[in-house]
Coordinates of C-alpha atoms in Angstrom, one line a residue:
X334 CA 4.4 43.4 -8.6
X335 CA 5.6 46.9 -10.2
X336 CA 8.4 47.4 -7.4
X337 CA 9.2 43.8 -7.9
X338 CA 9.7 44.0 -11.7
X339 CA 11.5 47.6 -11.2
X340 CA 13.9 45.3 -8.8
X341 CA 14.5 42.6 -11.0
X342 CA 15.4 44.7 -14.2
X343 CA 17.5 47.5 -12.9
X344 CA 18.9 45.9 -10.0
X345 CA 19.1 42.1 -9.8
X346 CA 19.2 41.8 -13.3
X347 CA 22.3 44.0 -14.0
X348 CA 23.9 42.3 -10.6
X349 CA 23.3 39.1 -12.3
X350 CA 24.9 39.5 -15.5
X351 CA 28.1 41.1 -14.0
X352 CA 28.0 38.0 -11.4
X353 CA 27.9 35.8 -14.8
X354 CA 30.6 37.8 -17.0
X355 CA 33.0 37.8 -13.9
X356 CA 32.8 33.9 -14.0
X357 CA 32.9 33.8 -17.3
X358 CA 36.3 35.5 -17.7
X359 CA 37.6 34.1 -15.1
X360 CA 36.9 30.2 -16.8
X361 CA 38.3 31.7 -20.0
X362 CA 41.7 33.0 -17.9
X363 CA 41.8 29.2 -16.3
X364 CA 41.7 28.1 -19.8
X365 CA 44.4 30.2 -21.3
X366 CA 46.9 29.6 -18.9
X367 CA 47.7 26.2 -19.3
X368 CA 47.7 26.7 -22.7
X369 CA 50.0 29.6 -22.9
X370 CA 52.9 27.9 -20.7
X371 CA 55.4 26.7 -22.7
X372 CA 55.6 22.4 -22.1
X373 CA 52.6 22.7 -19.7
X374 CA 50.6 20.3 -22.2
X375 CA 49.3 17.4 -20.1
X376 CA 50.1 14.9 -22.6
X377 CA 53.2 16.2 -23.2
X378 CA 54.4 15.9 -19.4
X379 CA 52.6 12.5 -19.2
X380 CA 54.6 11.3 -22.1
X381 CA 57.7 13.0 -20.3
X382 CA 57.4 11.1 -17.4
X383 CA 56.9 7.7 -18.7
X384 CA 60.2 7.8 -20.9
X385 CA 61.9 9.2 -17.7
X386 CA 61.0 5.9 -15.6
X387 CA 62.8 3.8 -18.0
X388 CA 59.7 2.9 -20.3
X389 CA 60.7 1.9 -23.4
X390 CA 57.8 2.9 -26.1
X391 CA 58.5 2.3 -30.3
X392 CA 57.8 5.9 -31.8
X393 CA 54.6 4.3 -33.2
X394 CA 53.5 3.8 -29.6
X395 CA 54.4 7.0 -28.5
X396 CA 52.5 8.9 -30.7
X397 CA 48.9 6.7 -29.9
X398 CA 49.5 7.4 -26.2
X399 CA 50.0 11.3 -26.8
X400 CA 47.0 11.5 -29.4
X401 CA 44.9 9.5 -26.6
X402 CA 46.0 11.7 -24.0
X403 CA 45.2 14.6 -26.2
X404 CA 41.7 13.7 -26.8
X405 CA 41.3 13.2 -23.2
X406 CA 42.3 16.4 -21.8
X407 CA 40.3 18.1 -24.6
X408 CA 43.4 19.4 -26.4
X409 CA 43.1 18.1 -30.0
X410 CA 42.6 20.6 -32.6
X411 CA 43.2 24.4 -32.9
X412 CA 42.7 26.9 -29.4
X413 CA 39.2 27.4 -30.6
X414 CA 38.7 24.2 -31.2
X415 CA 39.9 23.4 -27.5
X416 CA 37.8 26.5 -25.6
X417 CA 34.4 25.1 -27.3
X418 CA 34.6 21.4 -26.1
X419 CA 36.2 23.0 -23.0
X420 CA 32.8 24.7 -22.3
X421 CA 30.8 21.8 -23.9
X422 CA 32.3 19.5 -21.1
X423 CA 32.7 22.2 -18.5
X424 CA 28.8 22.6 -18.7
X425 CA 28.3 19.2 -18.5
X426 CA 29.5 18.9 -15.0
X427 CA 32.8 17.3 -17.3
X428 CA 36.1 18.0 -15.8
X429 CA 38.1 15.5 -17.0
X430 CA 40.4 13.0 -15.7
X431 CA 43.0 13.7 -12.7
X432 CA 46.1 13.5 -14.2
X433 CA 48.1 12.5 -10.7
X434 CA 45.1 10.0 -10.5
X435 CA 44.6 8.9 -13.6
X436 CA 41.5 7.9 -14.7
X437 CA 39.9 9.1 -11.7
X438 CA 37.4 12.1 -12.3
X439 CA 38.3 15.7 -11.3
X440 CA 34.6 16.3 -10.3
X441 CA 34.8 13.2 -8.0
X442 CA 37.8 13.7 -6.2
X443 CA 36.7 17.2 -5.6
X444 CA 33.6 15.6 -4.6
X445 CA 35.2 13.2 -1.8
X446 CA 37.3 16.7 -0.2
X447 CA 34.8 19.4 -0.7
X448 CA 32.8 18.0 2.9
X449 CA 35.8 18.3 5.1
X450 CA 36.3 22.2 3.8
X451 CA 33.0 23.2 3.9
X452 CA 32.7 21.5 7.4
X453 CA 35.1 22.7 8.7
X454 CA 35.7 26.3 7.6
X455 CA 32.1 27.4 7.8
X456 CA 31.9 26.2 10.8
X457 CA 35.0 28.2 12.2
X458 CA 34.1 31.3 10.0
X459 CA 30.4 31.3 11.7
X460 CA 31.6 30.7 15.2
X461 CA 34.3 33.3 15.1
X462 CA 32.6 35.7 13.2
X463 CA 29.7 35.5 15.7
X464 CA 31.7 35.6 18.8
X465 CA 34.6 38.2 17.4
X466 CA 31.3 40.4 16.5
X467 CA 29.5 40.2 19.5
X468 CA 32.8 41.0 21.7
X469 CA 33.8 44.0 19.4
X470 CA 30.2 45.7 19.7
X471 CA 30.4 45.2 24.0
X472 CA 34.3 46.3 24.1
X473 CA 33.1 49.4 22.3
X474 CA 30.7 50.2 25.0
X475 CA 32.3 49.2 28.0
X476 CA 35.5 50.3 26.8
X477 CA 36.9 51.0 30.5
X478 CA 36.4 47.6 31.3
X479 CA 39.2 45.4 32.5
X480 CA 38.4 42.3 30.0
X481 CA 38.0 44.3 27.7
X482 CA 41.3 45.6 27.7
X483 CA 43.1 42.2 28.1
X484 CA 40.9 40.6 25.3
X485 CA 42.2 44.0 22.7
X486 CA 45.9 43.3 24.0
X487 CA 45.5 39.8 23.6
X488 CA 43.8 40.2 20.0
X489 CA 46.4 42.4 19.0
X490 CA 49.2 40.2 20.4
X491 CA 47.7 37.5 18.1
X492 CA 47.1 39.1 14.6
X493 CA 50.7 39.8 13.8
X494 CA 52.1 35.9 14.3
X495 CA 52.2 34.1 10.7
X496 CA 48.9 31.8 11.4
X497 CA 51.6 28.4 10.2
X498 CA 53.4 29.4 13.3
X499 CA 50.3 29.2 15.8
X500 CA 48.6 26.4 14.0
X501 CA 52.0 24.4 14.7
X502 CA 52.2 25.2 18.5
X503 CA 48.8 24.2 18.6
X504 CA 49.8 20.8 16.9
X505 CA 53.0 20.6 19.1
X506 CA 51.3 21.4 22.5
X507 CA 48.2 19.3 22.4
X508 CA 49.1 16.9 20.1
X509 CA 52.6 16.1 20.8
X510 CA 53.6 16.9 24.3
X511 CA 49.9 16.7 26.0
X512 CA 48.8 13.7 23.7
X513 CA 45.0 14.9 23.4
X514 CA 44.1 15.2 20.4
X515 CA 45.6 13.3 17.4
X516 CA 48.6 14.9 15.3
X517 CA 46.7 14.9 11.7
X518 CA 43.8 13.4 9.6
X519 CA 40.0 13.7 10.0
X520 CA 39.1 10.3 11.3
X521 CA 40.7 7.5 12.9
X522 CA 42.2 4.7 10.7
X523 CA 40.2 1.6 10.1
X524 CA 36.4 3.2 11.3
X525 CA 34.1 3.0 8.7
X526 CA 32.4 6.2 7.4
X527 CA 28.8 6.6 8.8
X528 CA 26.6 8.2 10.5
X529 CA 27.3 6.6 14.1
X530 CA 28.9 8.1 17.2
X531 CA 32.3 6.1 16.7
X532 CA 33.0 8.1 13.3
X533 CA 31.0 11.1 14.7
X534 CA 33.5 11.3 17.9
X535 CA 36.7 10.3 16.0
X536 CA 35.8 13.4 13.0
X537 CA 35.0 16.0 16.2
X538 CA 38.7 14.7 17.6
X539 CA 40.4 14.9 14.8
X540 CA 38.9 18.6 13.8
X541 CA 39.3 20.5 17.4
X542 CA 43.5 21.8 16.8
X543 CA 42.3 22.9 13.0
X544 CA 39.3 24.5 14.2
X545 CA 40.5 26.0 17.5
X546 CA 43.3 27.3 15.3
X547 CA 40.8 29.1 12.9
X548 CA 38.4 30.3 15.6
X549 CA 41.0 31.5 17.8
X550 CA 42.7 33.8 14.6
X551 CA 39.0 34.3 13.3
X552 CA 37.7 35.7 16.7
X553 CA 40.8 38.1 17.5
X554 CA 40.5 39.5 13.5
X555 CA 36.5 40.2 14.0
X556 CA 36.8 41.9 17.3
X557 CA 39.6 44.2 16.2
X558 CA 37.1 45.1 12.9
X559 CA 33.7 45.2 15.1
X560 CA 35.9 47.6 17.3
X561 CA 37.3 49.8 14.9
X562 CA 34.0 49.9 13.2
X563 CA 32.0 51.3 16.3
X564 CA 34.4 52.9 18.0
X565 CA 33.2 55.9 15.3
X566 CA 30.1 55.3 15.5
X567 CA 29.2 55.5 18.9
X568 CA 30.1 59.1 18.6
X569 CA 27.9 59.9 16.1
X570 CA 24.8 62.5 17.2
X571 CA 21.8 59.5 16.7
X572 CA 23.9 57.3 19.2
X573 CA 24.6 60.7 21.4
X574 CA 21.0 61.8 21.3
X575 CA 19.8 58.0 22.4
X576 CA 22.0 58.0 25.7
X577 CA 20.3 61.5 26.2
X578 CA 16.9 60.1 25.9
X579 CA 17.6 57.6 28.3
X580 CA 17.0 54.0 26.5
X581 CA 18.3 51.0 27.5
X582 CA 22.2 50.4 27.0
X583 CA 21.4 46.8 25.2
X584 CA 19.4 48.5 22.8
X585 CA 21.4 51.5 21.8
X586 CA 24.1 48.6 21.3
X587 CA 21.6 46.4 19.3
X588 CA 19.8 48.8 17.0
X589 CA 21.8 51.7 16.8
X590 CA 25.7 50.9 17.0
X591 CA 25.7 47.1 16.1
X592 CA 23.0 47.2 13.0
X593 CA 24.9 50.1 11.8
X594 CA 28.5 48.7 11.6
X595 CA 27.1 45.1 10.7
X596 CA 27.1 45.5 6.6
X597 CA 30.9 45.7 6.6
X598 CA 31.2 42.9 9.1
X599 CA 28.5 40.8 7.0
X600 CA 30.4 41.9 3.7
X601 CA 33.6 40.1 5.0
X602 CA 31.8 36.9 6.3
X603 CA 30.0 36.6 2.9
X604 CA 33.5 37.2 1.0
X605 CA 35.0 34.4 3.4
X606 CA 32.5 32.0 3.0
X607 CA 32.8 32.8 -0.8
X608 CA 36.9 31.6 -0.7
X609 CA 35.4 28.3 0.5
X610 CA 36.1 26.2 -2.2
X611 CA 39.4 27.1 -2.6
X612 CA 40.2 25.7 1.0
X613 CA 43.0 26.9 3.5
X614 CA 45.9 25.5 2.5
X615 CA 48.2 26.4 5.5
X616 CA 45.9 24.9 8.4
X617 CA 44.9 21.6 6.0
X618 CA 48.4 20.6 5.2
X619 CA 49.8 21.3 9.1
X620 CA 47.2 19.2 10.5
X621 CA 47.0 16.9 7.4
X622 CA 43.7 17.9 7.3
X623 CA 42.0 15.8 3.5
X624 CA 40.0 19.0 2.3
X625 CA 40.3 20.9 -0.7
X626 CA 43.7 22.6 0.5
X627 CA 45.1 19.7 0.8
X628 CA 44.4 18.4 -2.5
X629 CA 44.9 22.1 -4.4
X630 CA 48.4 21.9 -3.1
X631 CA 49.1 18.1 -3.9
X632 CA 47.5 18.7 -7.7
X633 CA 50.1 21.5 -7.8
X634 CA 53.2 19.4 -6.5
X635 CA 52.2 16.7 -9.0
X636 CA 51.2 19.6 -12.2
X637 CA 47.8 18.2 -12.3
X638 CA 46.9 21.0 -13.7
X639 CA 42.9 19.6 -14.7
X640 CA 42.7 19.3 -11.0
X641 CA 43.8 23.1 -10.1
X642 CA 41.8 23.9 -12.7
X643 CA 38.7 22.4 -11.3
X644 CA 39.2 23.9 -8.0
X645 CA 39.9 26.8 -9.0
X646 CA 36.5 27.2 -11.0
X647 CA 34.8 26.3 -8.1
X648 CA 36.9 29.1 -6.1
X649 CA 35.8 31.3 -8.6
X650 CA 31.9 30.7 -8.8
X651 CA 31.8 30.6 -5.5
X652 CA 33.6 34.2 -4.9
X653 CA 31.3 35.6 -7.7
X654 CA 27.9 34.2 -6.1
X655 CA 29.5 35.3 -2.5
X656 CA 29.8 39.2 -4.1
X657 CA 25.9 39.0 -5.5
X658 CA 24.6 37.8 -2.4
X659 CA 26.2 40.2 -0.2
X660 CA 25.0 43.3 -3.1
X661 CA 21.6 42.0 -2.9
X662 CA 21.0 41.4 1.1
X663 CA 23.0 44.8 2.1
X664 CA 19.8 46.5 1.4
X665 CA 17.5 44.6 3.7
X666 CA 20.1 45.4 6.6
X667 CA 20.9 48.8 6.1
X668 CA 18.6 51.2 5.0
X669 CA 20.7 54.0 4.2
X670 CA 21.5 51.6 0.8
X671 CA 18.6 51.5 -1.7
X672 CA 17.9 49.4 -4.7
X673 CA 18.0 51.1 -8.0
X674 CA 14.9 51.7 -8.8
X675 CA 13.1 49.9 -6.0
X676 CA 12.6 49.9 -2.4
X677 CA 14.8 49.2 0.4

């Protein structure tokens, strides 16, 4: 109970606090800028747009439809004024209304794209962090080996093509000239959501060309890190000394190379998982993929600028969770880190 309370108050505490202020700046930043954009007011662009299209409105008129728009958005009154109900609604679960999609929620559209992200990009960042991982640790110790040496010149072949370029022959190939898998969306028009094979089979179709694309990138990027990470370390005297004691190759490559090069690999899949939220743009708009990419860059196109603000305070939550996880399980993996105060 001592250790624990010795953990908690100089180490998670601390963690926890900084995890809080990063979020909180951040919010206050996604606030400001808006704000601080000259003709960036909501209202002001909504009440833009619909004298642009021709809409007659008596002064009288114009000036309701601003002050309701103003009291909508949360913009009526002084800054001050604005940041309070800002974080009155914001801890709520309050967004506000979509401007593009008026009156449609933030929170809800957010809502109906977070799934297809989170499907799909942890899914891709688990598998090829897994495999990419796995290779980089082998190719270190059987370095002379022939695949081996065609997977590193392959990988490095890879890394330096813009990823829109690959994700677009992967479209062009397999969707276009081979006809396999379909060119864009995540399900086939006219099934109905559910939990049945039809929509099951259609979603697994419809996500192989993003996915591939992200595993195939993700898998070359790991195994170049893995590799770089234990081709030092396997010349290091406790690695040296093991071979001279004679233990078994699969455990000097398990518990004394790969456990000590897997904080910095764990560190980057944490950080990636983290940028979740924010979605990848690139591969979701190629393969017209509906996740939170997608939307991101449609609410910037259209200024819908409650809607980039929403995801990007879920971007940055997430990051800042992503960062205190990782601080708090390096410990437990490597023991060479210790907690302040507390055990290892």
């Amino acid at each position: 109970m001592g250790n624990f309370l010795k953990f908690f108050l100089k180490y998670f505490l601390g963690r926890f606090i900084v995890c809080l202020l990063v979020i909180f700046v951040g919010i206050t930043i996604t606030f400001l800028i808006p704000r601080l954009i000259p003709g960036a007011s909501p209202a002001e662009v909504a009440v833009r747009r619909v004298q642009m299209a021709g809409s007659y409105l008596p002064p009288e008129s114009v000036e309701k439809l601003r002050d309701e728009l103003l009291r909508l958005y949360g913009l009526e009154g002084s800054m001050f004024q604005q940041y309070f109900t800002y974080w009155r609604e914001l801890l709520k679960g309050n967004l506000g209304p979509s401007f593009a999609s008026f009156p449609t929620p933030v929170i809800t559209l957010i809502y109906r794209s977070l799934p297809w992200t989170v499907g799909l990009l942890v899914l891709t960042a688990m598998l090829s962090w897994g495999i990419g991982t796995v290779l980089g640790g082998i190719a270190t110790y059987r370095s002379k080996s022939l695949w081996v040496k065609i997977f590193e010149i392959l990988s490095n072949a890879v890394r330096p093509i813009p990823y829109y370029i690959f994700a677009l022959a992967l479209l062009i190939i397999f969707a276009y000239i081979l006809r396999w898998f379909p060119a864009g969306g995540a399900f086939q028009i006219g099934i109905e959501p559910s939990f049945s094979w039809v929509f099951l089979k259609s979603v697994l179709k419809h996500g192989f060309l993003p996915a591939l694309s992200l595993v195939i990138i993700g898998i070359g990027a790991w195994f170049l890190n893995m590799r770089n990470l234990t081709s030092n370390i396997i010349h290091e005297d406790y690695v040296v000394f093991a071979k001279q004691m004679k233990l078994k190759e699969s455990l000097i490559l398990r518990s004394y190379i790969m456990k000590t090069a897997m904080p910095a690999q764990l560190t980057g899949l944490a950080l990636q998982l983290g940028t979740v939220f924010s979605g990848t743009i690139i591969t979701e708009i190629v393969f017209n993929y509906p996740g939170l990419g997608t939307l991101a860059f449609t609410a910037i196109m259209q200024s819908d600028y409650n809607l980039v603000m929403g995801i990007t305070l879920c971007s940055i939550v997430s990051v800042a969770f992503a960062t205190l996880f990782v601080d708090l399980l390096l410990p437990f993996i490597d023991p060479r880190i210790q907690y302040t105060g507390g055990t290892s």
